[in-house]
mmCIF file of C-alpha atoms in Angstrom:
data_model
loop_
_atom_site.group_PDB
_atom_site.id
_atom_site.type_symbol
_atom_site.label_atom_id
_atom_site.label_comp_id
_atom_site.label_asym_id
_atom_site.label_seq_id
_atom_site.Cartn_x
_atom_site.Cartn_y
_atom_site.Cartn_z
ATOM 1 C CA UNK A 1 8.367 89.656 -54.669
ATOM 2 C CA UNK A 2 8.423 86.139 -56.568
ATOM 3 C CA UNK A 3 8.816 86.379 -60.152
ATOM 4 C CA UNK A 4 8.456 83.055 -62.288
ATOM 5 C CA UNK A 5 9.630 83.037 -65.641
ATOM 6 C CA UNK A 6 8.638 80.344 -68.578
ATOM 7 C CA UNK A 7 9.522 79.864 -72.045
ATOM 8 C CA UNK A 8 6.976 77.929 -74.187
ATOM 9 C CA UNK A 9 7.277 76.079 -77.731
ATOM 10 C CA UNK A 10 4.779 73.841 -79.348
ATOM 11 C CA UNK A 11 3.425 72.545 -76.130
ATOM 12 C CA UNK A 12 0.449 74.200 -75.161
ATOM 13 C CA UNK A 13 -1.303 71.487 -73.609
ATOM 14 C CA UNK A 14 1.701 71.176 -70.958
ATOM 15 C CA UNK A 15 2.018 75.024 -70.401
ATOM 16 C CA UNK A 16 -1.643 74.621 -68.963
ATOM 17 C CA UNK A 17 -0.771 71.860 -66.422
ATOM 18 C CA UNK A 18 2.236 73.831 -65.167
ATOM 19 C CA UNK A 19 -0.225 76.832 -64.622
ATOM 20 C CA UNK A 20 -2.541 74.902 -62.560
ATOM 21 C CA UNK A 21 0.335 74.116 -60.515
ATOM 22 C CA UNK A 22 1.012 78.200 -60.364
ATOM 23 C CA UNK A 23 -2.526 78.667 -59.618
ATOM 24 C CA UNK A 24 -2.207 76.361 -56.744
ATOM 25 C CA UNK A 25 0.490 77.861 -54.616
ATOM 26 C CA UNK A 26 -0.536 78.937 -51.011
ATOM 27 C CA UNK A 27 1.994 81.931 -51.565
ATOM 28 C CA UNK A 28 1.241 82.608 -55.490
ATOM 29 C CA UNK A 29 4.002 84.840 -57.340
ATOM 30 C CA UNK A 30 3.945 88.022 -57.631
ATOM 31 C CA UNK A 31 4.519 88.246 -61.451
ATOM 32 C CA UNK A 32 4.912 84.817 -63.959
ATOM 33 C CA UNK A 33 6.180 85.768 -67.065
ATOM 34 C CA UNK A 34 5.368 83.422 -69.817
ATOM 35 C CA UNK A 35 7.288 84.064 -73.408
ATOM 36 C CA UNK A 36 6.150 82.232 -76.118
ATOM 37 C CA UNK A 37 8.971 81.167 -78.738
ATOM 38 C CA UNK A 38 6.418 80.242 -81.165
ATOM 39 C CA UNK A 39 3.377 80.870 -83.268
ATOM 40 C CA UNK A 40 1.273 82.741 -80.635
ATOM 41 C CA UNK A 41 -1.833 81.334 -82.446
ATOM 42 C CA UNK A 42 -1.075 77.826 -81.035
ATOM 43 C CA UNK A 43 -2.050 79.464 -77.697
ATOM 44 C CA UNK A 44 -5.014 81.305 -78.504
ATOM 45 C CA UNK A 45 -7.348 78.698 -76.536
ATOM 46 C CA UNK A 46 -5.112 78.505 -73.562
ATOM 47 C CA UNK A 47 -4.609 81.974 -72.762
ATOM 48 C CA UNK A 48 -7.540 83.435 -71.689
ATOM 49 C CA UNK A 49 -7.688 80.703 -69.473
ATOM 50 C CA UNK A 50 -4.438 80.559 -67.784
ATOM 51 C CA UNK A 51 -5.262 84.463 -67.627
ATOM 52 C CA UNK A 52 -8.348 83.139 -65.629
ATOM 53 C CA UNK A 53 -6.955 81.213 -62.693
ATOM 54 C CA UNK A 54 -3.342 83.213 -62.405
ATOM 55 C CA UNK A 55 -4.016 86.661 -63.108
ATOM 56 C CA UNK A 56 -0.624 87.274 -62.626
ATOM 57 C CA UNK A 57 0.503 85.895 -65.755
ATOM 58 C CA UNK A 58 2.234 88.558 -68.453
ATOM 59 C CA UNK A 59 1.781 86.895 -71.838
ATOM 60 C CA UNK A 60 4.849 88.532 -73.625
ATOM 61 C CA UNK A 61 6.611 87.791 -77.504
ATOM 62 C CA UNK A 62 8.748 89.004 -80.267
ATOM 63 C CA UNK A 63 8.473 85.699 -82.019
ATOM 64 C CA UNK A 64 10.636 82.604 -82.557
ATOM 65 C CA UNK A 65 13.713 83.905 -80.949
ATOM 66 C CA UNK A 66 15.379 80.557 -79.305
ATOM 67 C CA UNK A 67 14.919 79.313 -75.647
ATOM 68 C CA UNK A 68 18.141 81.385 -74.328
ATOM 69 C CA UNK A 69 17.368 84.276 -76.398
ATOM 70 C CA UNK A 70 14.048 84.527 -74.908
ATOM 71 C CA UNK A 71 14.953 83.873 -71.341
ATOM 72 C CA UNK A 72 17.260 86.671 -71.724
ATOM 73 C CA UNK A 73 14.248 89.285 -72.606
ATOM 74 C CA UNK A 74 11.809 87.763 -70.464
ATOM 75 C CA UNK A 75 14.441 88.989 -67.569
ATOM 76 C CA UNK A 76 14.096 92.879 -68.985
ATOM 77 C CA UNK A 77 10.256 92.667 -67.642
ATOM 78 C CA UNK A 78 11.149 91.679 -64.049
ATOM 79 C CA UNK A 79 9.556 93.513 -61.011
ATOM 80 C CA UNK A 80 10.503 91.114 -58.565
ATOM 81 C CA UNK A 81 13.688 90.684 -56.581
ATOM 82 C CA UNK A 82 13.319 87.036 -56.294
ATOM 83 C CA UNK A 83 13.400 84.874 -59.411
ATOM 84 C CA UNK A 84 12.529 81.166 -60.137
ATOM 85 C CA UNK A 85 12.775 79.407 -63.494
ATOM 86 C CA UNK A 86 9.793 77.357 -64.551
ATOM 87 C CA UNK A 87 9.905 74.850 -67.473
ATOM 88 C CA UNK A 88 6.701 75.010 -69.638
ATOM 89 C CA UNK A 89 6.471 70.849 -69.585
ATOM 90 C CA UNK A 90 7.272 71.181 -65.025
ATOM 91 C CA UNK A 91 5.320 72.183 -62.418
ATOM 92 C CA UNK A 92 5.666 73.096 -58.823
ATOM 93 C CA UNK A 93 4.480 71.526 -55.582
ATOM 94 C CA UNK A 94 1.588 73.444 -53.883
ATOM 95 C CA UNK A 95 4.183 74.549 -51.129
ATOM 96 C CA UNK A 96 6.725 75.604 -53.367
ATOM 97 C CA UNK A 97 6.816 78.998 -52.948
ATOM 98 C CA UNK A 98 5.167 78.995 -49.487
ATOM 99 C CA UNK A 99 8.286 76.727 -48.509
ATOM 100 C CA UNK A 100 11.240 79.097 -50.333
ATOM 101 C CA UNK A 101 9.839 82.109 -48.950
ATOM 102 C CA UNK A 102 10.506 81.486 -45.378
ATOM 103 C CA UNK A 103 14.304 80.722 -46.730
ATOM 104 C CA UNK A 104 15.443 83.724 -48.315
ATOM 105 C CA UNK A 105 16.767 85.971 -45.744
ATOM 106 C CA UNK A 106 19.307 82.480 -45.285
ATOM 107 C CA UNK A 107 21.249 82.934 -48.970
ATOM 108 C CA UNK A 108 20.717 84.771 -52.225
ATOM 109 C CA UNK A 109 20.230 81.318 -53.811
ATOM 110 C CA UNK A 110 18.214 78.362 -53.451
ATOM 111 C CA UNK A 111 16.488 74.974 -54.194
ATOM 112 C CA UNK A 112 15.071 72.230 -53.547
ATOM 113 C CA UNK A 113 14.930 68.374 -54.217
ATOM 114 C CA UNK A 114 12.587 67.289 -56.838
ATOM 115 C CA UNK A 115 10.340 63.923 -58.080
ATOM 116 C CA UNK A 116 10.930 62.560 -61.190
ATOM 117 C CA UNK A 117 7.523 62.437 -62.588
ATOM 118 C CA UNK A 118 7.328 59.658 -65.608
ATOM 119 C CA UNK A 119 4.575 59.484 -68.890
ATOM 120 C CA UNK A 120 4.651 63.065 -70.222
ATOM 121 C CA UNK A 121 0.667 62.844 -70.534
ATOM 122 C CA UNK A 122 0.602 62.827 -66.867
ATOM 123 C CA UNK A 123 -2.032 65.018 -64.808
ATOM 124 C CA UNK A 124 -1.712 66.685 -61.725
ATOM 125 C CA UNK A 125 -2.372 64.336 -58.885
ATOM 126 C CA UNK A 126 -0.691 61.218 -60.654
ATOM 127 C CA UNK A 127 2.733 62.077 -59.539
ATOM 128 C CA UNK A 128 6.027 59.742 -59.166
ATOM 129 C CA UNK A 129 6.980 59.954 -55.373
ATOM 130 C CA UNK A 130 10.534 58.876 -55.847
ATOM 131 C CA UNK A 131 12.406 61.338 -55.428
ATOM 132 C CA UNK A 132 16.142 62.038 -56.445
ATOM 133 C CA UNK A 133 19.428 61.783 -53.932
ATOM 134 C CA UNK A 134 21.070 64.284 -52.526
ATOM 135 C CA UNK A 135 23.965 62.971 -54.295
ATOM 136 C CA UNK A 136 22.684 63.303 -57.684
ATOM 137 C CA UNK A 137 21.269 66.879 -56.868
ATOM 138 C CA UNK A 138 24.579 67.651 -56.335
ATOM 139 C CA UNK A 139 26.560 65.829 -59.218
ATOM 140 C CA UNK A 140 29.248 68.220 -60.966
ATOM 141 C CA UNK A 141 28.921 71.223 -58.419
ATOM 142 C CA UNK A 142 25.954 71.914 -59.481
ATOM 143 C CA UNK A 143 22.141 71.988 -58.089
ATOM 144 C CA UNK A 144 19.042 71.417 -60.065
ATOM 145 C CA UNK A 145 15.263 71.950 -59.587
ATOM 146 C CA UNK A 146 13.709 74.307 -58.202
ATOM 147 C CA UNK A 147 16.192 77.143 -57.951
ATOM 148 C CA UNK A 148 15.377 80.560 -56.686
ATOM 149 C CA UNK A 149 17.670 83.194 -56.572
ATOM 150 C CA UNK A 150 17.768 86.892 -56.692
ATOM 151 C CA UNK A 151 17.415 89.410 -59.090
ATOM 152 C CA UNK A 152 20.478 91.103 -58.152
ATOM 153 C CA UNK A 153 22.579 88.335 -57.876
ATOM 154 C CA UNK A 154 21.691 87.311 -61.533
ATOM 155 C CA UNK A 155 22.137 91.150 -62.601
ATOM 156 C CA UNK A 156 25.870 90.376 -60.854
ATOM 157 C CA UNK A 157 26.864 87.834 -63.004
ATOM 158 C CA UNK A 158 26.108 89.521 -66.352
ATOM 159 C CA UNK A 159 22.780 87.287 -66.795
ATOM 160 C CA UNK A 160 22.549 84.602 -69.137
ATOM 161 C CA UNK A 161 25.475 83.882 -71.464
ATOM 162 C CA UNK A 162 23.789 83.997 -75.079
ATOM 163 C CA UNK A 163 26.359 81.687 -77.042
ATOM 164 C CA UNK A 164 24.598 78.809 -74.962
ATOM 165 C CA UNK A 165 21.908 77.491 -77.039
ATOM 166 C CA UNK A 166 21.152 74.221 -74.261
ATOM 167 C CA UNK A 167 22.286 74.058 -70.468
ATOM 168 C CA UNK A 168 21.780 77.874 -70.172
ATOM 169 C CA UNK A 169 20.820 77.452 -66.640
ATOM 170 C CA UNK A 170 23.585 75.142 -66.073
ATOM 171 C CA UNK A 171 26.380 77.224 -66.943
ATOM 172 C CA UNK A 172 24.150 80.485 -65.054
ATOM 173 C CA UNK A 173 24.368 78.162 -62.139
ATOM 174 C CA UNK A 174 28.056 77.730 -61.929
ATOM 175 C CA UNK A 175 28.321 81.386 -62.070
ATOM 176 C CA UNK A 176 25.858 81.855 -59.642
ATOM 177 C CA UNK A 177 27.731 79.559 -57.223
ATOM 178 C CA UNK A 178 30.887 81.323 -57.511
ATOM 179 C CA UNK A 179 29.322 84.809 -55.624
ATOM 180 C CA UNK A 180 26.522 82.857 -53.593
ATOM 181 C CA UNK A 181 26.593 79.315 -51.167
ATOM 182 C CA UNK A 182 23.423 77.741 -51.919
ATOM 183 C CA UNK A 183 21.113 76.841 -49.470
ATOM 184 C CA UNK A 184 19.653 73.200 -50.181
ATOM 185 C CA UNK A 185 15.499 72.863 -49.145
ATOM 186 C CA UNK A 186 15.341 69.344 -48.208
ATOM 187 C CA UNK A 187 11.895 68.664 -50.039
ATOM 188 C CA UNK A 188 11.091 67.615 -53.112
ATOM 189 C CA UNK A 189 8.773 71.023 -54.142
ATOM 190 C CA UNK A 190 9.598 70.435 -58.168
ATOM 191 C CA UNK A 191 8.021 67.719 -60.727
ATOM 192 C CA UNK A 192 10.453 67.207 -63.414
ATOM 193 C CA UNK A 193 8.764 65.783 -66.225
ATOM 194 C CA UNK A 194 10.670 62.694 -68.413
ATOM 195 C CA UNK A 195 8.815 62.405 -71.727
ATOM 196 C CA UNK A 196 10.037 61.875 -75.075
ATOM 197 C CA UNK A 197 9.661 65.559 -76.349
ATOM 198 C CA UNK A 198 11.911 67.213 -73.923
ATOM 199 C CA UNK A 199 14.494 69.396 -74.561
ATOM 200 C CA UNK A 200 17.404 67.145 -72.857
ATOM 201 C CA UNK A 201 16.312 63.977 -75.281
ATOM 202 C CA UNK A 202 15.945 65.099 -78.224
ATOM 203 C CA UNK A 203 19.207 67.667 -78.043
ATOM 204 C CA UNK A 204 21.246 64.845 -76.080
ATOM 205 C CA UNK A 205 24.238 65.310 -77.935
ATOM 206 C CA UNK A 206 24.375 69.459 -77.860
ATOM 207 C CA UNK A 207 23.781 69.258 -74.068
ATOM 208 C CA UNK A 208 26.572 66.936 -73.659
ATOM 209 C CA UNK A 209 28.946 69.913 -75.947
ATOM 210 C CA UNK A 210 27.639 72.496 -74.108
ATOM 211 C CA UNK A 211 27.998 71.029 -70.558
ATOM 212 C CA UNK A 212 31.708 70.763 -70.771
ATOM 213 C CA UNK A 213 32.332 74.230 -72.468
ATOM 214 C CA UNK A 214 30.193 75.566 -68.950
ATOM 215 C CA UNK A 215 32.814 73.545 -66.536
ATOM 216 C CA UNK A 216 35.821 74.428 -69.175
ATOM 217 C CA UNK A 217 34.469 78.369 -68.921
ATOM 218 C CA UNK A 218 33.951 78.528 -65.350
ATOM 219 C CA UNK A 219 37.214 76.841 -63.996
#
């Protein structure tokens, strides 16, 4: 089993794109956990309809808690013993899951490249096809979109540290890569969104803190 998880603030209108792409896998998830770290009433439209074409989806909240914080809970309602990460303004490739699923007897842990997809407003369809190096997926040990790994190997590592408030999944990664070898999908199954409202603009200079106390933790 696949589970997806997917923290959401203030962006409802992207949250829906990303569930088309969910809707749209040939192998859909067994379980995509949405939390919403925000005013649930900023939702209320979208629901019922991402409830509509992935039945799947477990709306869960306890209110404005912080991205890590609620990535952390989100993990307590797991069924699956595969997990992926899924950011609310992202979306996956129709083969996504298809693709990672023939992979996993091969490593507790992997990804896959990813496109670059420009103009935040984007729809599905109008997608960047440049995608990223292997060299750049690789920059400072460390692998990027779309990561799957497993349950237990994230149970292994003590889960998400808490005292990161940015690069969570960075520092998770390096972790990670200390008990498992990655294995490396050579496709680019991820659309990674640049707009002005995501998380790595407008907290530029947090990231930047928080990515060298991950490497300066995990020597």
């Amino acid at each position: 089993m696949i589970t997806l998880i997917t923290t959401t603030c203030n962006r409802p209108h992207l949250l829906w794109e990303s569930a088309l792409s969910v809707a749209n896998q040939i192998t859909p998830p067994s379980q995509w956990i949405i939390y919403i770290d925000d005013d649930p009433e900023k939702y209320k439209l979208i629901l019922p309809k991402i409830r509509q074409i992935v039945p799947q989806a477990e709306i869960i909240t306890k209110g404005k808690i912080g991205r890590v914080n609620a990535l952390a809970y989100a993990h307590q309602f797991v069924k699956g013993d595969w997990v992926g990460w899924l950011d609310d303004d992202d979306w996956i490739d129709h083969r996504c899951l298809a693709t990672l699923q023939k992979y996993k007897n091969y490593s507790s842990f992997i990804y896959t490249d990813f496109y670059e997809v420009r103009n935040g407003r984007a729809k599905i369809g109008e997608r960047n096809t440049e995608p990223y190096s292997y060299k750049r997926l690789l920059e400072n040990n460390i692998v990027f979109h779309f990561r799957l790994f497993e349950t237990a190997l994230y149970e292994s590592v003590g889960g998400i540290d808490l005292t990161f408030d940015t690069t969570m999944d960075y520092e998770l990664s390096l972790r990670l890569l200390k008990k498992a070898t990655p294995l490396k999908i050579n496709k680019p199954l991820y659309y990674y969104r640049i707009h002005r409202d995501r998380i790595s603009a407008k907290l530029q200079h947090r990231q930047r803190e928080n990515f060298k106390r991950a490497v300066e933790k995990n020597k």
